[in-house]
PDB file of C-alpha atoms in Angstrom:
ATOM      1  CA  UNK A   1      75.590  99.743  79.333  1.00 96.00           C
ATOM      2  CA  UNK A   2      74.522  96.296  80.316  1.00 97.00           C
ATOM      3  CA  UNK A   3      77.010  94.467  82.486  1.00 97.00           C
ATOM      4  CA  UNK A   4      76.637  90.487  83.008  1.00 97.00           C
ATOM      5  CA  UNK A   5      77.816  89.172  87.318  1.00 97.00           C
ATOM      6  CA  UNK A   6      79.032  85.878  86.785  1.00 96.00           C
ATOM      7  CA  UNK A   7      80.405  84.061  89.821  1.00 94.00           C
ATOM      8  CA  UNK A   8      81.805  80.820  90.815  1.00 92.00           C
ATOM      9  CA  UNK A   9      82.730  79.858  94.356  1.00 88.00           C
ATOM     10  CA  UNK A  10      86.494  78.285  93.641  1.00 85.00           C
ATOM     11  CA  UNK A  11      88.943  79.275  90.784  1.00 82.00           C
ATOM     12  CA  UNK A  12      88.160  75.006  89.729  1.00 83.00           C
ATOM     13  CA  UNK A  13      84.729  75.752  88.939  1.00 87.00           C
ATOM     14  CA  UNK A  14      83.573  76.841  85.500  1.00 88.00           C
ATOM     15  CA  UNK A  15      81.258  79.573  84.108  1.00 88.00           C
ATOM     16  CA  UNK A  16      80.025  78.184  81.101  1.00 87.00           C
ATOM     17  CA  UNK A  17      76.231  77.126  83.011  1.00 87.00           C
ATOM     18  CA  UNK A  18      76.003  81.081  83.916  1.00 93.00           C
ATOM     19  CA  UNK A  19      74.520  83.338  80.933  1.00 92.00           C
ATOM     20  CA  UNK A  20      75.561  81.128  78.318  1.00 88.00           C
ATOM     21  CA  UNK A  21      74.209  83.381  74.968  1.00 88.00           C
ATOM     22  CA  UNK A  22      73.289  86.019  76.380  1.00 93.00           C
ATOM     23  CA  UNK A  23      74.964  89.303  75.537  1.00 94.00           C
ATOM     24  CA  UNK A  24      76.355  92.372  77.601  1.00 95.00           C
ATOM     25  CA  UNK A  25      78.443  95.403  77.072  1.00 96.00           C
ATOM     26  CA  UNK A  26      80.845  93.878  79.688  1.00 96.00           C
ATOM     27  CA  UNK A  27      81.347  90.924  82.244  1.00 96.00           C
ATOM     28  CA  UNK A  28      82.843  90.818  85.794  1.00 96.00           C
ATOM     29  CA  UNK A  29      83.103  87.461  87.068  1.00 95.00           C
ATOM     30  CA  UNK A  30      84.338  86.429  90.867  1.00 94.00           C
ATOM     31  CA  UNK A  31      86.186  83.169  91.358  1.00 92.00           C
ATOM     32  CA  UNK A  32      84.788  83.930  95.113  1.00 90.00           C
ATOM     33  CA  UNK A  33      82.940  82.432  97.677  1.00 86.00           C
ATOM     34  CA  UNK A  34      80.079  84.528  97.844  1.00 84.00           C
ATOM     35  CA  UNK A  35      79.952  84.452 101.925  1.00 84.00           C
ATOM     36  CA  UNK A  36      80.201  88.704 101.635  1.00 88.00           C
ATOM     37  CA  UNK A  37      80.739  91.112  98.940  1.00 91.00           C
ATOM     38  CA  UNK A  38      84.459  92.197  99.465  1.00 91.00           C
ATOM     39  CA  UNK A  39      84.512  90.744  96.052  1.00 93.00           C
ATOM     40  CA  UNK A  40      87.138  92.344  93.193  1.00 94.00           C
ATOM     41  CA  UNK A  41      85.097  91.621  89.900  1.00 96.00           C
ATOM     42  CA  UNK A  42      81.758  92.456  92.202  1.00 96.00           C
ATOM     43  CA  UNK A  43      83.274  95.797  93.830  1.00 96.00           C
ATOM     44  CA  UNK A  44      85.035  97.092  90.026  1.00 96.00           C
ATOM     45  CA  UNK A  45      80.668  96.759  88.763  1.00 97.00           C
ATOM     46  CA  UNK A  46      79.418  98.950  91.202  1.00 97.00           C
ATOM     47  CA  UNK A  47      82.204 101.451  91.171  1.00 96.00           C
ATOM     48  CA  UNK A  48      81.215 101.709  87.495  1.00 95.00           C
ATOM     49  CA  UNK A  49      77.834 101.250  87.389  1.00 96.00           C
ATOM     50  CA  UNK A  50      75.754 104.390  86.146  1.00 96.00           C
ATOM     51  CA  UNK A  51      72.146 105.448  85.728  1.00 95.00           C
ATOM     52  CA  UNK A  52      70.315 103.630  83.425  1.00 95.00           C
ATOM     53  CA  UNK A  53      72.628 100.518  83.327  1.00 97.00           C
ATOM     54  CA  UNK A  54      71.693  97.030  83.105  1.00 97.00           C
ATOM     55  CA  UNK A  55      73.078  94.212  85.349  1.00 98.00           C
ATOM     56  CA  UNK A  56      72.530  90.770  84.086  1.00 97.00           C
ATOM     57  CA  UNK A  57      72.849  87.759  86.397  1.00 97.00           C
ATOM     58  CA  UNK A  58      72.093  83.878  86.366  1.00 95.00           C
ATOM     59  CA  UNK A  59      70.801  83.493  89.462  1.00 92.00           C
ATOM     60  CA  UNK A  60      69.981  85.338  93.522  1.00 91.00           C
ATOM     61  CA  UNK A  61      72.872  82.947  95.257  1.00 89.00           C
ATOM     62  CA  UNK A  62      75.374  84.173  92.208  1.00 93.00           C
ATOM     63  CA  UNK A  63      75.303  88.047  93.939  1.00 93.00           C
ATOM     64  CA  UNK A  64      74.612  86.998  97.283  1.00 91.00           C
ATOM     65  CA  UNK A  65      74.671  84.166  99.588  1.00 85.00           C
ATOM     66  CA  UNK A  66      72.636  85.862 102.721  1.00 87.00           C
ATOM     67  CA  UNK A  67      69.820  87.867 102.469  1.00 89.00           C
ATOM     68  CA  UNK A  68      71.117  90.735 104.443  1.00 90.00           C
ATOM     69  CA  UNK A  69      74.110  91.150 101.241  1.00 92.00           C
ATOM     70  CA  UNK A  70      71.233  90.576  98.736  1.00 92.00           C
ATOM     71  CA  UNK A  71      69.065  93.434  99.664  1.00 90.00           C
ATOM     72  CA  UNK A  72      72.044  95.860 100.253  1.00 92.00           C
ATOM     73  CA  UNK A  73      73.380  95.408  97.073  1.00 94.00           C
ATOM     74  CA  UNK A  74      70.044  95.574  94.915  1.00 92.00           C
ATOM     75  CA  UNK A  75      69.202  99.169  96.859  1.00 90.00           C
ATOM     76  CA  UNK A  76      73.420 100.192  96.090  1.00 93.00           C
ATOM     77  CA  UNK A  77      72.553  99.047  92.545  1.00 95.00           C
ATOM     78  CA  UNK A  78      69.072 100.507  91.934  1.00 93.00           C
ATOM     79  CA  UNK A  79      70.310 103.577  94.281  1.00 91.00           C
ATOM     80  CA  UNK A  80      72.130 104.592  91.197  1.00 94.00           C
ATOM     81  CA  UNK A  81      69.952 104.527  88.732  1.00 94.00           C
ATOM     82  CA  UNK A  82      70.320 101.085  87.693  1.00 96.00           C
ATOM     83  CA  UNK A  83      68.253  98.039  86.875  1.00 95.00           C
ATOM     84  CA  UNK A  84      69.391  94.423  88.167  1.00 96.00           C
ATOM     85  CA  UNK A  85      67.817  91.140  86.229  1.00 96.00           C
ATOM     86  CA  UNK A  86      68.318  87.610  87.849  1.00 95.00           C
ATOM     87  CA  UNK A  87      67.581  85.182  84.910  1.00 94.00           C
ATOM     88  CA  UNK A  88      66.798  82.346  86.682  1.00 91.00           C
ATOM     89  CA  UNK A  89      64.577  83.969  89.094  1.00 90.00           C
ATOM     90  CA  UNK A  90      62.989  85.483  86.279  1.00 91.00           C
ATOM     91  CA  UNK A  91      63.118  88.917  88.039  1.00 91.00           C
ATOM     92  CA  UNK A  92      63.809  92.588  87.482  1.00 92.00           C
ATOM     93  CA  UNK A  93      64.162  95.426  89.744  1.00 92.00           C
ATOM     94  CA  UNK A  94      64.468  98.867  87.970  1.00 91.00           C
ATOM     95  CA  UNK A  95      65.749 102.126  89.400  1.00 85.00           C
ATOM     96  CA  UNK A  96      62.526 103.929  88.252  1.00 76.00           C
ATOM     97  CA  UNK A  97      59.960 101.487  89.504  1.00 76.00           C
ATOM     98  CA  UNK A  98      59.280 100.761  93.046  1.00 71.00           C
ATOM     99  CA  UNK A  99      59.304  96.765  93.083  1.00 67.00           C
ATOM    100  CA  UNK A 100      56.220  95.450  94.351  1.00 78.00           C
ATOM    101  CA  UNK A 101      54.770  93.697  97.339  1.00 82.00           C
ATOM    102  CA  UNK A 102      55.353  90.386  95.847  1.00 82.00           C
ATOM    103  CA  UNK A 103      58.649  90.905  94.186  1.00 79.00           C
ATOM    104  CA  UNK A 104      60.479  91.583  97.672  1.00 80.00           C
ATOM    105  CA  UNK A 105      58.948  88.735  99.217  1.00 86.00           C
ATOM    106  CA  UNK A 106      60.151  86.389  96.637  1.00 84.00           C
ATOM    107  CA  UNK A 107      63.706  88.299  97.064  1.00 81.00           C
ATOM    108  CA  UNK A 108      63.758  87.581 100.761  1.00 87.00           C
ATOM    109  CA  UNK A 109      62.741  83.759 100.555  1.00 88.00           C
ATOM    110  CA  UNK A 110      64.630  82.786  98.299  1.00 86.00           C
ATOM    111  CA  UNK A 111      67.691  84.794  99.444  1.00 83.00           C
ATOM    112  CA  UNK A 112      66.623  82.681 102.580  1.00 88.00           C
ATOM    113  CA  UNK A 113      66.918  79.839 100.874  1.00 87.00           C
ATOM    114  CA  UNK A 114      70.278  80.008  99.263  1.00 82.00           C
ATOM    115  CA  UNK A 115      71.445  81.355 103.126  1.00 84.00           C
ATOM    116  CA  UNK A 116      70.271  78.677 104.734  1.00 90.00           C
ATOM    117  CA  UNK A 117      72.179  76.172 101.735  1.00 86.00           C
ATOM    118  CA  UNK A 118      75.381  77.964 102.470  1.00 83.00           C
ATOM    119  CA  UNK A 119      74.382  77.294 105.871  1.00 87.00           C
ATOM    120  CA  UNK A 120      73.868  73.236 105.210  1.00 91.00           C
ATOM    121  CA  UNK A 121      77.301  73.024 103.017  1.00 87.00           C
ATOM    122  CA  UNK A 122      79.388  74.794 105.948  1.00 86.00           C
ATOM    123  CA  UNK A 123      77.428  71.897 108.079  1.00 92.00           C
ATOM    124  CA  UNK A 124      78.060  68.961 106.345  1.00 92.00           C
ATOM    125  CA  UNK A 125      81.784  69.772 105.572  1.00 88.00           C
ATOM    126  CA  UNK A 126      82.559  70.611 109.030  1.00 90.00           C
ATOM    127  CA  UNK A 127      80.603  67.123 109.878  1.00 91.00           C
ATOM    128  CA  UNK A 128      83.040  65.336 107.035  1.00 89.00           C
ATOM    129  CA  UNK A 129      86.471  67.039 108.916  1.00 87.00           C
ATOM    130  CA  UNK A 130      85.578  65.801 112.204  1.00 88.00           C
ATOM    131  CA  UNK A 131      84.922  62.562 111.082  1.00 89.00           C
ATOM    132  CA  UNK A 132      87.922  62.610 109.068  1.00 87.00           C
ATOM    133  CA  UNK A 133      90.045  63.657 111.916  1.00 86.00           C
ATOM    134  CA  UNK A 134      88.769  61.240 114.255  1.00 87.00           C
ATOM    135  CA  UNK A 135      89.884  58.557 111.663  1.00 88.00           C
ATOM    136  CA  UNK A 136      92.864  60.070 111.132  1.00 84.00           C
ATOM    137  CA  UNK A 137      93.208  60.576 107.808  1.00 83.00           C
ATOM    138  CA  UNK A 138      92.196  64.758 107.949  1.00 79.00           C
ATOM    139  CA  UNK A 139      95.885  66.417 108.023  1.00 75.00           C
ATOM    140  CA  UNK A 140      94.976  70.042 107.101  1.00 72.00           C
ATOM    141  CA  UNK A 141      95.688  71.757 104.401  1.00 72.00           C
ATOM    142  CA  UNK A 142      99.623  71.370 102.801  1.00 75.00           C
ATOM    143  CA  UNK A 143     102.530  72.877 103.298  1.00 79.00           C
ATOM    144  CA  UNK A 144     102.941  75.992 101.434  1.00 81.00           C
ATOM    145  CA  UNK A 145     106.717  75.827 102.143  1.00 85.00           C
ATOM    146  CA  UNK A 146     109.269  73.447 101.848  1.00 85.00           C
ATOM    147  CA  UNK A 147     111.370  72.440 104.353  1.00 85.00           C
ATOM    148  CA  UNK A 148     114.268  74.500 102.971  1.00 88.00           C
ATOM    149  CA  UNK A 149     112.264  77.646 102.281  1.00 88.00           C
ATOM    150  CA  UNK A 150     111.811  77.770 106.011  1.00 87.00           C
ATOM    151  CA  UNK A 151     115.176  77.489 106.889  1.00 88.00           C
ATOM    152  CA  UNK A 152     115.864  80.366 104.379  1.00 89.00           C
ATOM    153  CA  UNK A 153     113.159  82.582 106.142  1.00 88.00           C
ATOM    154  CA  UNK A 154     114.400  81.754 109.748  1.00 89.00           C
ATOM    155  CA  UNK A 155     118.218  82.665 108.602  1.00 88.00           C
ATOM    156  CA  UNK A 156     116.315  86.277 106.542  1.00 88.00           C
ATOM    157  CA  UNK A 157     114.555  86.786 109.853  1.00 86.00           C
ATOM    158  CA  UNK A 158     118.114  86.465 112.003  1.00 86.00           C
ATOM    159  CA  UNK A 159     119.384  88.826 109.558  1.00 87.00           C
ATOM    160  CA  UNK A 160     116.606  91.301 110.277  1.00 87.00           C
ATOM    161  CA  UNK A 161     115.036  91.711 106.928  1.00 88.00           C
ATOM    162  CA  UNK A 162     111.286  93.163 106.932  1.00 88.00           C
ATOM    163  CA  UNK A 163     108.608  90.167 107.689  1.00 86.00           C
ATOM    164  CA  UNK A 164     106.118  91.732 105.207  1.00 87.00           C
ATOM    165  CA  UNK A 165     108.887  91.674 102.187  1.00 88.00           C
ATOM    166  CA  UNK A 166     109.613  87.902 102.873  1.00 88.00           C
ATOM    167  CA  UNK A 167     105.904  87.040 102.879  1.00 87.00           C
ATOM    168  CA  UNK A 168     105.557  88.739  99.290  1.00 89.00           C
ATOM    169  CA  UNK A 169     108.990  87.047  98.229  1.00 88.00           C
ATOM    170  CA  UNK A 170     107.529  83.381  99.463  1.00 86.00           C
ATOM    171  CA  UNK A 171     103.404  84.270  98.390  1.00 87.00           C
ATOM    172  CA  UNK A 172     102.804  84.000 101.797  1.00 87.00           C
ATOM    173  CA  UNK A 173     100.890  85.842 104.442  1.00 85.00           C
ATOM    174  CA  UNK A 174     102.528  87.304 107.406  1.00 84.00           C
ATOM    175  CA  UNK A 175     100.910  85.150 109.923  1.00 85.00           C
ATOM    176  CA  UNK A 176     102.102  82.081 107.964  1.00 84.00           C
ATOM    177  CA  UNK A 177     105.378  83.017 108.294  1.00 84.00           C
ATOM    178  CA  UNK A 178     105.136  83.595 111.825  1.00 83.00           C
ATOM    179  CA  UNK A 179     103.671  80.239 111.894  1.00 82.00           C
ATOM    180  CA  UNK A 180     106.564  78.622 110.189  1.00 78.00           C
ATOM    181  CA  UNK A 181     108.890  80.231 113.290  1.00 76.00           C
TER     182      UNK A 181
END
């Protein structure tokens, strides 16, 4: 089967750029930062990926943002039996054929490269906060409860009911609702 990886960092973002035309069996796509690969869409294509399988992807920083993540996932993927194909890149690795000298080295720069963006963007937005804050104007992210819905979860919580259940009734985590209390 050939499978096509799309990702996108934020569920705003679009996929229409990433293998526009070009044709697969089946697509996962992540709405993910790609900081790791405790990824749904990502995790669902290797479970299913068998020998002899084709993954199709636009680009290096689409599977993996470090290079570490990058070269674990090609050997999972061509550990199976399977080949991986980064369009833009314009590389293949196959399962049967042990990828040469110069292949890996252009694996490990440029999964260098899109590290050390990730790198630069986690820079310049923690640069943009702090300047923010000092201006006041940076205020965190919004409530994700109203006023009322607290007051709700402080009279469940007097009444004992289980923390967990009242996170899943408001969409909440747990620690946000201890953080409301």
């Amino acid at each position: 089967m050939i499978f096509n990886y799309i990702r996108v960092s934020t569920v705003l973002q679009h996929t229409d750029r990433q293998l526009a035309g070009v044709s697969c069996d089946r697509e996962y796509c992540d709405k993910l930062s790609g900081k790791d690969i405790c990824r749904p869409q990502l995790q669902a294509l290797l479970d299913n990926l068998r020998e002899g399988d084709i993954i199709q992807t636009h680009s290096m920083d689409r599977l993996a943002r470090n290079v570490q993540d990058l070269l674990r996932l090609i050997d999972i993927i061509l550990n199976k039996g399977a080949t991986i194909k980064f369009f833009k890149e314009n590389l293949t690795f196959y399962a049967n054929k042990k990828a040469d000298a110069f292949q890996r080295l252009m694996l490990t720069l440029l999964g260098a490269v899109s590290e050390f963006e990730r790198a630069i963007i986690l820079d310049r937005q923690k640069e943009g906060i702090a300047i923010a804050k000092a201006k006041g104007r940076y205020k965190g992210s919004k409530k994700k409860l109203t006023d009322a819905q607290i007051d709700e979860i402080k009279e469940m919580i007097a009444e004992h009911q289980n923390i967990s259940s009242i996170a899943k009734k408001y969409a909440v985590s747990r620690q946000s609702i201890y953080n409301y209390l």
